[in-house]
Coordinates of C-alpha atoms in Angstrom, one line a residue:
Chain A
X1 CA -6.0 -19.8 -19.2
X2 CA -8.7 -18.0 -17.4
X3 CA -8.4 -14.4 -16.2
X4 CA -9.9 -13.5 -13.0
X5 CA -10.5 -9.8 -12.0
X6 CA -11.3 -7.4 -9.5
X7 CA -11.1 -10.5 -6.9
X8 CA -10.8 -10.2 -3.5
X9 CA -6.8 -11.1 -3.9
X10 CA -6.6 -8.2 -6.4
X11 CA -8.3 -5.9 -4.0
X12 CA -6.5 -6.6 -0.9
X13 CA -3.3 -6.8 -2.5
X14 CA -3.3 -3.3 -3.8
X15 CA -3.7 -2.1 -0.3
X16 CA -0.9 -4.4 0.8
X17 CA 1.4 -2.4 -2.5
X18 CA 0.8 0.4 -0.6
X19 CA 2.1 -0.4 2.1
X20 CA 5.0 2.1 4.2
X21 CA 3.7 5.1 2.2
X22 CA 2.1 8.3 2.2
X23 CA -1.9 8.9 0.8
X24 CA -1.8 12.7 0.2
X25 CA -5.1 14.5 0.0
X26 CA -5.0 16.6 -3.0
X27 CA -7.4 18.9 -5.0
X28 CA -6.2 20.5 -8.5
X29 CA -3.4 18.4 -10.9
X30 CA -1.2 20.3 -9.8
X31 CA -0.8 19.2 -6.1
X32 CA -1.3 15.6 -7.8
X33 CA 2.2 16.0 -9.2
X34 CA 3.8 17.8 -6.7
X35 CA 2.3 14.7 -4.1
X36 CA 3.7 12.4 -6.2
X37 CA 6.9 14.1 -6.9
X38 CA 7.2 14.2 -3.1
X39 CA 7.0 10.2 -2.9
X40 CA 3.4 9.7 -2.0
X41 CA 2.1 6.1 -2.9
X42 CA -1.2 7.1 -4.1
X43 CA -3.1 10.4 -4.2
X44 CA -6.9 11.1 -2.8
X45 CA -8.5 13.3 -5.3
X46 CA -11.1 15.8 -3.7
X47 CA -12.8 19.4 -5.0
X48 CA -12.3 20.7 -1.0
X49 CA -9.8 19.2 1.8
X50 CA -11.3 18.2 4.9
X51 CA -10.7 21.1 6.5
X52 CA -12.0 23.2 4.4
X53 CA -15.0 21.2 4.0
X54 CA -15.5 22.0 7.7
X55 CA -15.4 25.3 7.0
X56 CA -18.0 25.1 4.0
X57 CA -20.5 23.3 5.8
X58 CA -23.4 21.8 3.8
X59 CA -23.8 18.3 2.2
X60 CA -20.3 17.2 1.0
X61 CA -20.6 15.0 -1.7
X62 CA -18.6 13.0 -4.4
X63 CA -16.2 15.1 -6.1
X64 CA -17.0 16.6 -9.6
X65 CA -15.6 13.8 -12.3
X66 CA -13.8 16.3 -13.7
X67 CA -11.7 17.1 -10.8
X68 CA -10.9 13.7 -10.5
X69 CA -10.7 12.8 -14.2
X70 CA -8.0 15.6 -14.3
X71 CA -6.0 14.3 -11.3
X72 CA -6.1 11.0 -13.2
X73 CA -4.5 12.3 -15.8
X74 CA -1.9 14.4 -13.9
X75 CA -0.4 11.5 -12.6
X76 CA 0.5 7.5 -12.8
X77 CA 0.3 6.8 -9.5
X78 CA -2.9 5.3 -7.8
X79 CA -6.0 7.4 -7.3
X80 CA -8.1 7.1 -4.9
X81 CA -11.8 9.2 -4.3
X82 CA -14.2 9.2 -1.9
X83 CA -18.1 8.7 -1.7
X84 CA -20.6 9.3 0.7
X85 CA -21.0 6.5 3.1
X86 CA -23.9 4.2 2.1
X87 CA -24.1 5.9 -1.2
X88 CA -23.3 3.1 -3.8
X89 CA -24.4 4.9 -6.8
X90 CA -21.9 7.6 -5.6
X91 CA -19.1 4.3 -5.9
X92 CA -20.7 2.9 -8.8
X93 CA -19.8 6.3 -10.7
X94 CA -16.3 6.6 -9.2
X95 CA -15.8 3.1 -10.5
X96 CA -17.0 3.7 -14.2
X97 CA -14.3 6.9 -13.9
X98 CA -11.6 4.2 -13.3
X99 CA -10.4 5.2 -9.9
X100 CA -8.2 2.8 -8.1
X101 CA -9.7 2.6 -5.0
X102 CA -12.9 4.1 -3.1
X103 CA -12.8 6.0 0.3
X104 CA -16.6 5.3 1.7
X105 CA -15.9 8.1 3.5
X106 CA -17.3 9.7 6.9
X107 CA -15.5 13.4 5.9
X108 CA -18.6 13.8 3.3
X109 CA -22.1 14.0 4.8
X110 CA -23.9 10.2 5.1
X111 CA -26.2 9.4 2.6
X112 CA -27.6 6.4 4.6
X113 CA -27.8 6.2 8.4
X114 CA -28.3 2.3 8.5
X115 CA -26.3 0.7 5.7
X116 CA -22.7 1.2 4.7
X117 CA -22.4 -0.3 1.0
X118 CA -22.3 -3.8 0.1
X119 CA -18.9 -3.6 -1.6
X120 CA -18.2 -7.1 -2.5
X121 CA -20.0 -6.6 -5.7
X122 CA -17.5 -4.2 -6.9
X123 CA -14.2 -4.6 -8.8
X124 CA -12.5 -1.8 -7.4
X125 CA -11.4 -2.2 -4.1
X126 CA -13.2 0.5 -1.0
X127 CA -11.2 1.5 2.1
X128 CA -12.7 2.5 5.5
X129 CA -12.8 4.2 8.9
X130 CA -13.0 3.1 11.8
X131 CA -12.8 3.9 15.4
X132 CA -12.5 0.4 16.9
X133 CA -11.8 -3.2 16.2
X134 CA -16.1 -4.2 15.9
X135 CA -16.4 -0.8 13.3
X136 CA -13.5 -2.4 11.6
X137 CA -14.9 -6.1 11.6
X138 CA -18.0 -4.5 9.9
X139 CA -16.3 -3.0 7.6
X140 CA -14.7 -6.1 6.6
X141 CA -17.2 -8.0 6.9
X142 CA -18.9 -5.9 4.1
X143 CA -16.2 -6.5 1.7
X144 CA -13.5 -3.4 2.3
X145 CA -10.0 -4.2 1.5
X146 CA -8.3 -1.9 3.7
X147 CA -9.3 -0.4 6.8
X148 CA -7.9 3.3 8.3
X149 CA -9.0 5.1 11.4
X150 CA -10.8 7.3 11.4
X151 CA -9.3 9.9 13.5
X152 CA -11.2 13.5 13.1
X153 CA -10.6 14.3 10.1
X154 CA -9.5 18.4 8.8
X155 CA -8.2 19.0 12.2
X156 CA -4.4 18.5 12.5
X157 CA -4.8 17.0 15.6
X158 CA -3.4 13.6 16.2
X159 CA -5.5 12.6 19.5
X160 CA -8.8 10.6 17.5
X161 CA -6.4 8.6 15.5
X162 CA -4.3 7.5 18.3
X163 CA -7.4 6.7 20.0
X164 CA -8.6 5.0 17.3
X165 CA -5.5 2.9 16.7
X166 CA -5.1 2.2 20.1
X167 CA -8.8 0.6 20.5
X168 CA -8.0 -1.4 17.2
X169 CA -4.9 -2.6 18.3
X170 CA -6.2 -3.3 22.0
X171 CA -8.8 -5.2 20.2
X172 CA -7.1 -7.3 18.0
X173 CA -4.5 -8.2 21.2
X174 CA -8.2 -9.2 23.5
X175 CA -9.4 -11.7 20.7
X176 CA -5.9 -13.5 19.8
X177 CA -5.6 -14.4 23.3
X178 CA -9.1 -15.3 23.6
X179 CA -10.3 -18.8 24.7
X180 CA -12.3 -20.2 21.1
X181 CA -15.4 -20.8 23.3
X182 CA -16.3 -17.2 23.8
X183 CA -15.6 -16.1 20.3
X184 CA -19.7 -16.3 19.2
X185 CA -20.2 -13.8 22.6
X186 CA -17.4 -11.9 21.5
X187 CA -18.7 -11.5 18.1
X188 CA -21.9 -10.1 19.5
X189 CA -20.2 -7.8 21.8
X190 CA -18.4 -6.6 19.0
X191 CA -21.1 -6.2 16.6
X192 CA -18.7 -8.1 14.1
X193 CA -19.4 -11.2 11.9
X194 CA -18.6 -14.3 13.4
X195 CA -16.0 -15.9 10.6
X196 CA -13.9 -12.6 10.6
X197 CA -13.7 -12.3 14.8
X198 CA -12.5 -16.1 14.0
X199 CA -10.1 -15.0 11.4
X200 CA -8.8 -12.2 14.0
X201 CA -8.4 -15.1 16.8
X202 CA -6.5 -17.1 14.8
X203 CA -4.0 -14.7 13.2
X204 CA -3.9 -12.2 15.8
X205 CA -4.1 -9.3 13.1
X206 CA -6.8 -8.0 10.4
X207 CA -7.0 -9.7 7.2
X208 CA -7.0 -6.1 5.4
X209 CA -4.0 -3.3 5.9
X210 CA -4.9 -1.3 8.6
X211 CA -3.7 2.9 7.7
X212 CA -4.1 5.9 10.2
X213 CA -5.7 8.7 9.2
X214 CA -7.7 11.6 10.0
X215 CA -5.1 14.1 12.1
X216 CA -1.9 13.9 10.9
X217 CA 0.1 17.3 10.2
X218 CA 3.9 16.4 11.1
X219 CA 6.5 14.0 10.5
X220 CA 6.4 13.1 14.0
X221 CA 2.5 12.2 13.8
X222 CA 3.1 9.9 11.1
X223 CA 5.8 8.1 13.1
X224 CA 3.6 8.0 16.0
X225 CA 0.8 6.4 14.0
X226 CA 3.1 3.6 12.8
X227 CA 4.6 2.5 16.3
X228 CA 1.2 2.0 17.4
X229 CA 0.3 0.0 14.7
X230 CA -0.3 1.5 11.2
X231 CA 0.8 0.4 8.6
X232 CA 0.8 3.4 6.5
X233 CA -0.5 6.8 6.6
X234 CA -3.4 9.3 5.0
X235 CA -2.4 13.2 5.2
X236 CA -5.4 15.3 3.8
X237 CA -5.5 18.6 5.2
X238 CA -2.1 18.4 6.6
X239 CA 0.3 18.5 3.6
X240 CA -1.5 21.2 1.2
X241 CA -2.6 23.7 4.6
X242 CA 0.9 24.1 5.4
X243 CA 4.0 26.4 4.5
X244 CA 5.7 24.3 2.4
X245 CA 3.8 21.4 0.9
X246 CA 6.4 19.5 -1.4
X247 CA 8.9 19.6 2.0
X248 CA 6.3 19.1 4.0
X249 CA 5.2 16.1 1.8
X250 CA 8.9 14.8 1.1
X251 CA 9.5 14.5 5.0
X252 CA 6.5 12.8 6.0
X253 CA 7.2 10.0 3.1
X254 CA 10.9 9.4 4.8
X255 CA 9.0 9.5 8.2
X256 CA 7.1 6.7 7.6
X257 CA 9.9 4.6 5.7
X258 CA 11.7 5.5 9.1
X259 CA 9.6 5.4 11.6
X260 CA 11.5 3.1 14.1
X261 CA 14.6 5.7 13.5
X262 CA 14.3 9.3 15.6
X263 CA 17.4 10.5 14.4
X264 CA 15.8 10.3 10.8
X265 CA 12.5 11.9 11.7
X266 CA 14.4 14.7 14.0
X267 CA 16.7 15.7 10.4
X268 CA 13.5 15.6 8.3
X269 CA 11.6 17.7 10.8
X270 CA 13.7 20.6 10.6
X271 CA 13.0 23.7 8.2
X272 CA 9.7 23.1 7.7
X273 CA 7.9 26.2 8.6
X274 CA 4.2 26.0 9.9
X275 CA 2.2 23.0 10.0
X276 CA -1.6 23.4 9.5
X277 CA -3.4 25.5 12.4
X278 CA -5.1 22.7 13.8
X279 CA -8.3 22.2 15.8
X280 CA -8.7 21.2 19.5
X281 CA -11.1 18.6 19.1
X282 CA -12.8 19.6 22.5
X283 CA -13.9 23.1 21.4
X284 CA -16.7 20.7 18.7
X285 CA -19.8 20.1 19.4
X286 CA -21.2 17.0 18.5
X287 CA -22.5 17.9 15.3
X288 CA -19.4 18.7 14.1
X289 CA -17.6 15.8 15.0
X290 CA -17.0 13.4 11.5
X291 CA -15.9 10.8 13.6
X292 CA -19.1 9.5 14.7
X293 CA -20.8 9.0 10.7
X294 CA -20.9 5.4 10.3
X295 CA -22.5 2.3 12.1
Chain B
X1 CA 23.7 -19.4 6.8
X2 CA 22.2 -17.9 3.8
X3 CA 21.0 -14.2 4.5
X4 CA 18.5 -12.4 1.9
X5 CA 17.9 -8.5 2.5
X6 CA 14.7 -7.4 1.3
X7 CA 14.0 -3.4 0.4
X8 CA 12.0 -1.9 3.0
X9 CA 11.9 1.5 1.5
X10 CA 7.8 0.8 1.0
X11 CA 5.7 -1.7 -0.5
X12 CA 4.7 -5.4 0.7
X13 CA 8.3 -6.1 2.1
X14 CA 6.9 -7.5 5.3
X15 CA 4.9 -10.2 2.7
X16 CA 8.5 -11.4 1.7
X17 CA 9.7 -11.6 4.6
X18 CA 7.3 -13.9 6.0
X19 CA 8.3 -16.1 3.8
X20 CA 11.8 -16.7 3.6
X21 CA 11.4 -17.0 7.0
X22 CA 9.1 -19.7 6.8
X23 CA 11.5 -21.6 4.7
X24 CA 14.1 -21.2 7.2
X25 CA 16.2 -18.2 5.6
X26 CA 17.4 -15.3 8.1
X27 CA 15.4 -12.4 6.1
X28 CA 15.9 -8.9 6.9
X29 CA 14.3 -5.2 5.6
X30 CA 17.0 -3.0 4.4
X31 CA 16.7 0.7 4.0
X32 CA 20.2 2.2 3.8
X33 CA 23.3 1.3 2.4
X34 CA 24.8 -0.1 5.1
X35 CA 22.5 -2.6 6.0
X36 CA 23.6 -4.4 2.6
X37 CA 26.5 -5.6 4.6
X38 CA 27.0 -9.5 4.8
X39 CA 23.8 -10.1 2.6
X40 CA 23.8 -13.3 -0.1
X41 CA 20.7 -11.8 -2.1
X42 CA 18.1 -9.0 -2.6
X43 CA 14.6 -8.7 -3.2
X44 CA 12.8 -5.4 -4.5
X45 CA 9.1 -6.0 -3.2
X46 CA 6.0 -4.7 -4.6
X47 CA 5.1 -1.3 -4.0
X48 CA 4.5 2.1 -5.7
X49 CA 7.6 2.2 -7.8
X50 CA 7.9 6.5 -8.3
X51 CA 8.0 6.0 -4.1
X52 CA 10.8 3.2 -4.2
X53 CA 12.8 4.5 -7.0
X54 CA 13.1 8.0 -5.4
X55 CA 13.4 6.8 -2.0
X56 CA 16.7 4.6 -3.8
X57 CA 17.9 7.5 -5.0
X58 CA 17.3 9.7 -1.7
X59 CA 18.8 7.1 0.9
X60 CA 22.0 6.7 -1.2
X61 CA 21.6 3.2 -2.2
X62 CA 21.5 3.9 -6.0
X63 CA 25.2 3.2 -6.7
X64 CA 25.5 0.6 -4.0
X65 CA 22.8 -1.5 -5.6
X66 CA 23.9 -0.6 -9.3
X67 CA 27.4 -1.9 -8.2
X68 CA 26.0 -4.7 -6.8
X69 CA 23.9 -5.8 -9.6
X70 CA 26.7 -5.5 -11.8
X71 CA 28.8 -7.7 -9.9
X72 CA 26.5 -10.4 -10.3
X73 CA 24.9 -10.6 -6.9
X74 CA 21.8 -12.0 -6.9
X75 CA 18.3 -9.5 -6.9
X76 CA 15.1 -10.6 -7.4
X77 CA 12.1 -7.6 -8.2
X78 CA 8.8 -8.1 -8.1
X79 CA 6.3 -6.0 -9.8
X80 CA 7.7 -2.5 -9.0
X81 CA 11.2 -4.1 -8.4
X82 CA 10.6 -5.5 -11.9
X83 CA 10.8 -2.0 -13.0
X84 CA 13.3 -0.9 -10.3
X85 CA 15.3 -3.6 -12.1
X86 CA 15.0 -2.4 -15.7
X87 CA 17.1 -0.6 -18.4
X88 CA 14.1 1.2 -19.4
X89 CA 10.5 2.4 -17.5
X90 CA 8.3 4.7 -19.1
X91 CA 6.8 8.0 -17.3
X92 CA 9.5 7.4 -14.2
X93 CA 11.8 10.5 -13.5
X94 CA 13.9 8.4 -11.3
X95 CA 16.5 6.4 -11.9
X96 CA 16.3 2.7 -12.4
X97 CA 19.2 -0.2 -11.8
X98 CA 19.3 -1.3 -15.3
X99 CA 20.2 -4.5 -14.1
X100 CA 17.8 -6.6 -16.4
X101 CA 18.0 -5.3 -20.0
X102 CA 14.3 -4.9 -20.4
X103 CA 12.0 -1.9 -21.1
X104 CA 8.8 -2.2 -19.2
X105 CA 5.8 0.0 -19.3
X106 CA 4.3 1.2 -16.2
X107 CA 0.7 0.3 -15.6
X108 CA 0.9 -1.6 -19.2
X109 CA -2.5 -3.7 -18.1
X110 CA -4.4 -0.4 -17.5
X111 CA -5.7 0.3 -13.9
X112 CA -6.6 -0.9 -11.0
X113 CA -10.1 -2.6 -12.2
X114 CA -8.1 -4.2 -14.7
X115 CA -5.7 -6.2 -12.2
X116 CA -5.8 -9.7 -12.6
X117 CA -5.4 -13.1 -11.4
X118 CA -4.5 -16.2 -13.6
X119 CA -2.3 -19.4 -13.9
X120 CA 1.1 -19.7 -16.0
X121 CA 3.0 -21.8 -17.3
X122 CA 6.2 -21.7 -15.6
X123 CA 8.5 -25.0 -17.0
X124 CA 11.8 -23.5 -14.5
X125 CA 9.8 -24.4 -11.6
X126 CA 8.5 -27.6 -12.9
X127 CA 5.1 -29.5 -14.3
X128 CA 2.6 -27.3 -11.9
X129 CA 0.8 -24.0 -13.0
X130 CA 1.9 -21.3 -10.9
X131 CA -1.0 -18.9 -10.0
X132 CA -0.1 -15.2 -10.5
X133 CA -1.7 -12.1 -8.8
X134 CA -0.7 -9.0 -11.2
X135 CA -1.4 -6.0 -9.6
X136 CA -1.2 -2.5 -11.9
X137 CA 1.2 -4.5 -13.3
X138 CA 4.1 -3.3 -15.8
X139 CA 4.1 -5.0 -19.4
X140 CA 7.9 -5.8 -20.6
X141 CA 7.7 -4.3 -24.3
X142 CA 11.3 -5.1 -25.1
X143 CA 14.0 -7.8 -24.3
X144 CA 17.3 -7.5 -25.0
X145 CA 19.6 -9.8 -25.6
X146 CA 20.7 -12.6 -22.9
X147 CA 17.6 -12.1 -21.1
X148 CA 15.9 -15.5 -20.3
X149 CA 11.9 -15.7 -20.6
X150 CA 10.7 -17.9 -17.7
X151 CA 7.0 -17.0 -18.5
X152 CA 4.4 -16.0 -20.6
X153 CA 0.9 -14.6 -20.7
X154 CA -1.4 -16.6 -23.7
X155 CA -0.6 -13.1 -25.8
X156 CA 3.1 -13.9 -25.5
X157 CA 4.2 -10.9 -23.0
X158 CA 6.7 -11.8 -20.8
X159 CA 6.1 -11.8 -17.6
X160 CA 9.2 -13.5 -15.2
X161 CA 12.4 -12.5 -16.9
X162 CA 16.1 -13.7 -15.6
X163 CA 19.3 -12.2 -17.0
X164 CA 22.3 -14.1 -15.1
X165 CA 21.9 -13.1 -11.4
X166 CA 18.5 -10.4 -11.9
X167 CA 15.2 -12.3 -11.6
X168 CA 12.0 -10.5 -12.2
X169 CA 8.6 -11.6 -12.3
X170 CA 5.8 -8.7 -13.5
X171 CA 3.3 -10.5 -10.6
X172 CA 3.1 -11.1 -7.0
X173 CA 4.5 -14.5 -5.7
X174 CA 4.7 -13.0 -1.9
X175 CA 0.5 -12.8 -2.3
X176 CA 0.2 -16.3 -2.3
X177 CA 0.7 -19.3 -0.6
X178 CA 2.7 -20.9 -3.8
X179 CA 6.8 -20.1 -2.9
X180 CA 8.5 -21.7 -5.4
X181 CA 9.8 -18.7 -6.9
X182 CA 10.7 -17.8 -3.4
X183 CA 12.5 -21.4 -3.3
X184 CA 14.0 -20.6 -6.9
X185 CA 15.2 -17.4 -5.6
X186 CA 17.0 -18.9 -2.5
X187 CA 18.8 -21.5 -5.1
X188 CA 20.0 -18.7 -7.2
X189 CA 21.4 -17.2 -3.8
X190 CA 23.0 -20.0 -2.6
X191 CA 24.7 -21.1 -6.6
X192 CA 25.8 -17.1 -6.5
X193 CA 27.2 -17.9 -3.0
X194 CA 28.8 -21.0 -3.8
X195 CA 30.8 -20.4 -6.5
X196 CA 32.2 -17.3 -5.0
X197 CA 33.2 -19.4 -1.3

């Protein structure tokens, strides 16, 4: 009988396995294995953190192969890596690695300020960011299988991705209770294709799994993120900038697995010495915001 | 009133849910031992399984669901609850149920580019070819004896096992529209519940 692979099914569905879990940012083996000993679902391999690609400045780019060859190695659960946003030779490389799913990602430095990447030619499956439902429905429309916010990333600061979630959410509420006839207008509005605003309207949620991401440092972030909404969570720099990564790592997991239970999230808060600095998003000037890559 | 718990530790639980509920069973997620209370049957959804199986093991409900299993209540695993289920799983430093005497490889079909769709034969749920999402999918290298082949892949690799009351299938019936293994399930629930009333 006839085998079918890297369909859309296959795509999506990974994103749906992952599901209730933690996507830990990681650069060396090392953290790879103590991410997934801490319960992550699936590790992002990198050669720098988001924050500390703030700090580096320059063009961020796709990871060396080796970094991520390595990390593949280290462990058996997914791996996921990230290329430049419109950079499809970038994707087309991390898919000949083997990687399990591809961050088209607005923490390294654009490589086309028109087009995101067509993905639907790929087998491997892309995630990515958005900052509101019509970013989202492009997004979608352009073959990603999962969607996360945005948020601003290598901050530790939760504010972008609650803001984020909360426009996605907000949108997604508008067009289910839309009347049919103002879909098309809607669709325009929203800068979205016509057949996935439809989709939206009729199901009254995205037809990818929707992740936060991009400012979350503390158990209580990663709760916050799925009460409004998430339905799992990214930690880059959060996890390996603080104290006490594996703890660190070990209590966001339960966190999210908990999220609807404070009394959990208070017990698996405790002891877990300093989070990340963090970044008031208000003391960055525009050109430092990541938030705004992407169209 | 039949009442099936599914394991909402992490992984497509909500997928399940849907739709047992659909077919008018009271479903509910179930993260600690106590919520096993007044449950028929079990499911293990698809997920990460190093995340599940140490989350089992964290939240207490190892021996619960090991006592469970052995006492013939019904549990039903798919993909990662297939290896949740199983004697053996290779490269996991958790412990499994070893409810299903099976070894299972992790990942056996390679990675993620190499997750697949196709049809099976499936003769337990009738005449129709059952469509089957595998996803990272684990490869059942041995079964042992008493366990019950439901179906196979063209190579011969098992792919739904059932050993008395432990049903797993290596693929994703909660993907797709298809729920007769759902329905399958729900009979196995019921019999278990029957004969014990």
């Amino acid at each position: 009988m006839a085998v079918e692979k890297g369909t859309y099914i296959v795509k999506k569905g990974l994103a749906q396995m992952l599901k209730g879990g933690v996507i830990m940012d990681v650069v060396t083996p090392e953290q790879a294995r103590i991410a997934e000993e801490a319960g992550a679902c699936a590790v992002m391999a990198l050669e720098r953190v988001p924050a500390d690609i703030r700090a580096a400045g320059g063009v961020a780019r796709m990871a060396d192969p080796t970094v991520i060859a390595a990390i593949m190695e280290a462990v058996t659960i997914p791996v996921m890596a990230k290329c430049r946003i419109g950079h499809f030779a970038e994707a087309q490389v991390l898919e000949a690695l083997g990687v399990d799913f591809i961050d088209e990602s607005e923490v390294l430095t654009p490589a086309d300020e028109a087009h995101h990447i067509d993905k639907w030619p790929f087998k491997v499956p892309f995630v990515c960011g958005c900052r509101d439902l019509g970013e989202a429905l492009r997004r979608i429309g352009e073959g990603a299988a999962m969607i996360r916010t945005k948020g601003e990333a290598g901050t530790g600061n939760i504010v972008e991705a609650v803001r984020h979630m909360r426009a996605v959410m907000d949108g997604i509420r508008r067009l289910h209770s839309m009347p049919k006839d103002e879909l098309m207008a809607e669709a325009k509005t929203l800068g979205a294709p016509y057949e996935v605003v439809k989709e939206v309207h009729e199901t009254g949620g995205l037809p990818v799994v929707n992740f936060a991401a991009g400012g979350v440092a503390t158990p209580a972030d990663a709760a916050l993120m799925m009460q409004l909404g998430a339905e799992g969570v990214f930690v880059g720099s959060g996890i390996f900038k603080s104290d006490d990564p594996e703890q660190r790592g070990k209590a966001i997991v339960k966190a999210v697995t908990n999220y609807n239970d404070p009394e959990i999230v208070a017990e698996v808060s405790r002891g877990l010495g300093e989070p990340m600095r963090g970044l008031d998003i208000r003391t960055l000037t525009e050109e430092e915001l990541l938030a705004s890559r992407g169209w | 009133m039949t009442s099936i718990g599914v394991l909402a530790l992490q992984g497509d639980f909500a997928e399940h849910i849907g739709i047992f509920q659909r077919l008018g069973i009271a479903a509910r997620e179930v993260r600690h031992p106590q919520e096993l209370a007044g449950l028929d049957g079990l499911v293990i959804p698809g997920g990460e399984s190093t995340t599940v199986a140490r989350l089992i093991s964290e939240f207490a409900l190892l021996d619960p669901l090991r006592e469970r299993a052995q006492n013939g209540f019904p549990i039903w695993g798919t993909c990662a609850g297939m290896i949740v289920l199983a004697q053996r799983a290779s490269e996991l430093s958790w412990p499994t149920l070893d409810a299903l005497a099976i070894a299972v490889r992790r990942n056996g079909f390679g990675r993620q580019v190499d997750s697949f769709e196709t049809d099976l034969a499936v003769p337990a749920l009738g005449q129709q070819a059952f469509h089957a999402v595998f996803i990272r999918a684990p490869i059942v290298e041995e079964v042992g004896d008493g366990v019950e082949v439901l179906a196979k892949l063209e190579n011969g690799t098992a792919v739904a096992v059932r050993q008395a009351n432990a049903l797993a299938t290596a693929f994703h019936p909660e993907l797709t529209e298809d729920d007769r293994f759902h329905r399958y399930f729900i009979d196995m629930v019921r019999g278990h519940k029957d004969g014990h009333a």
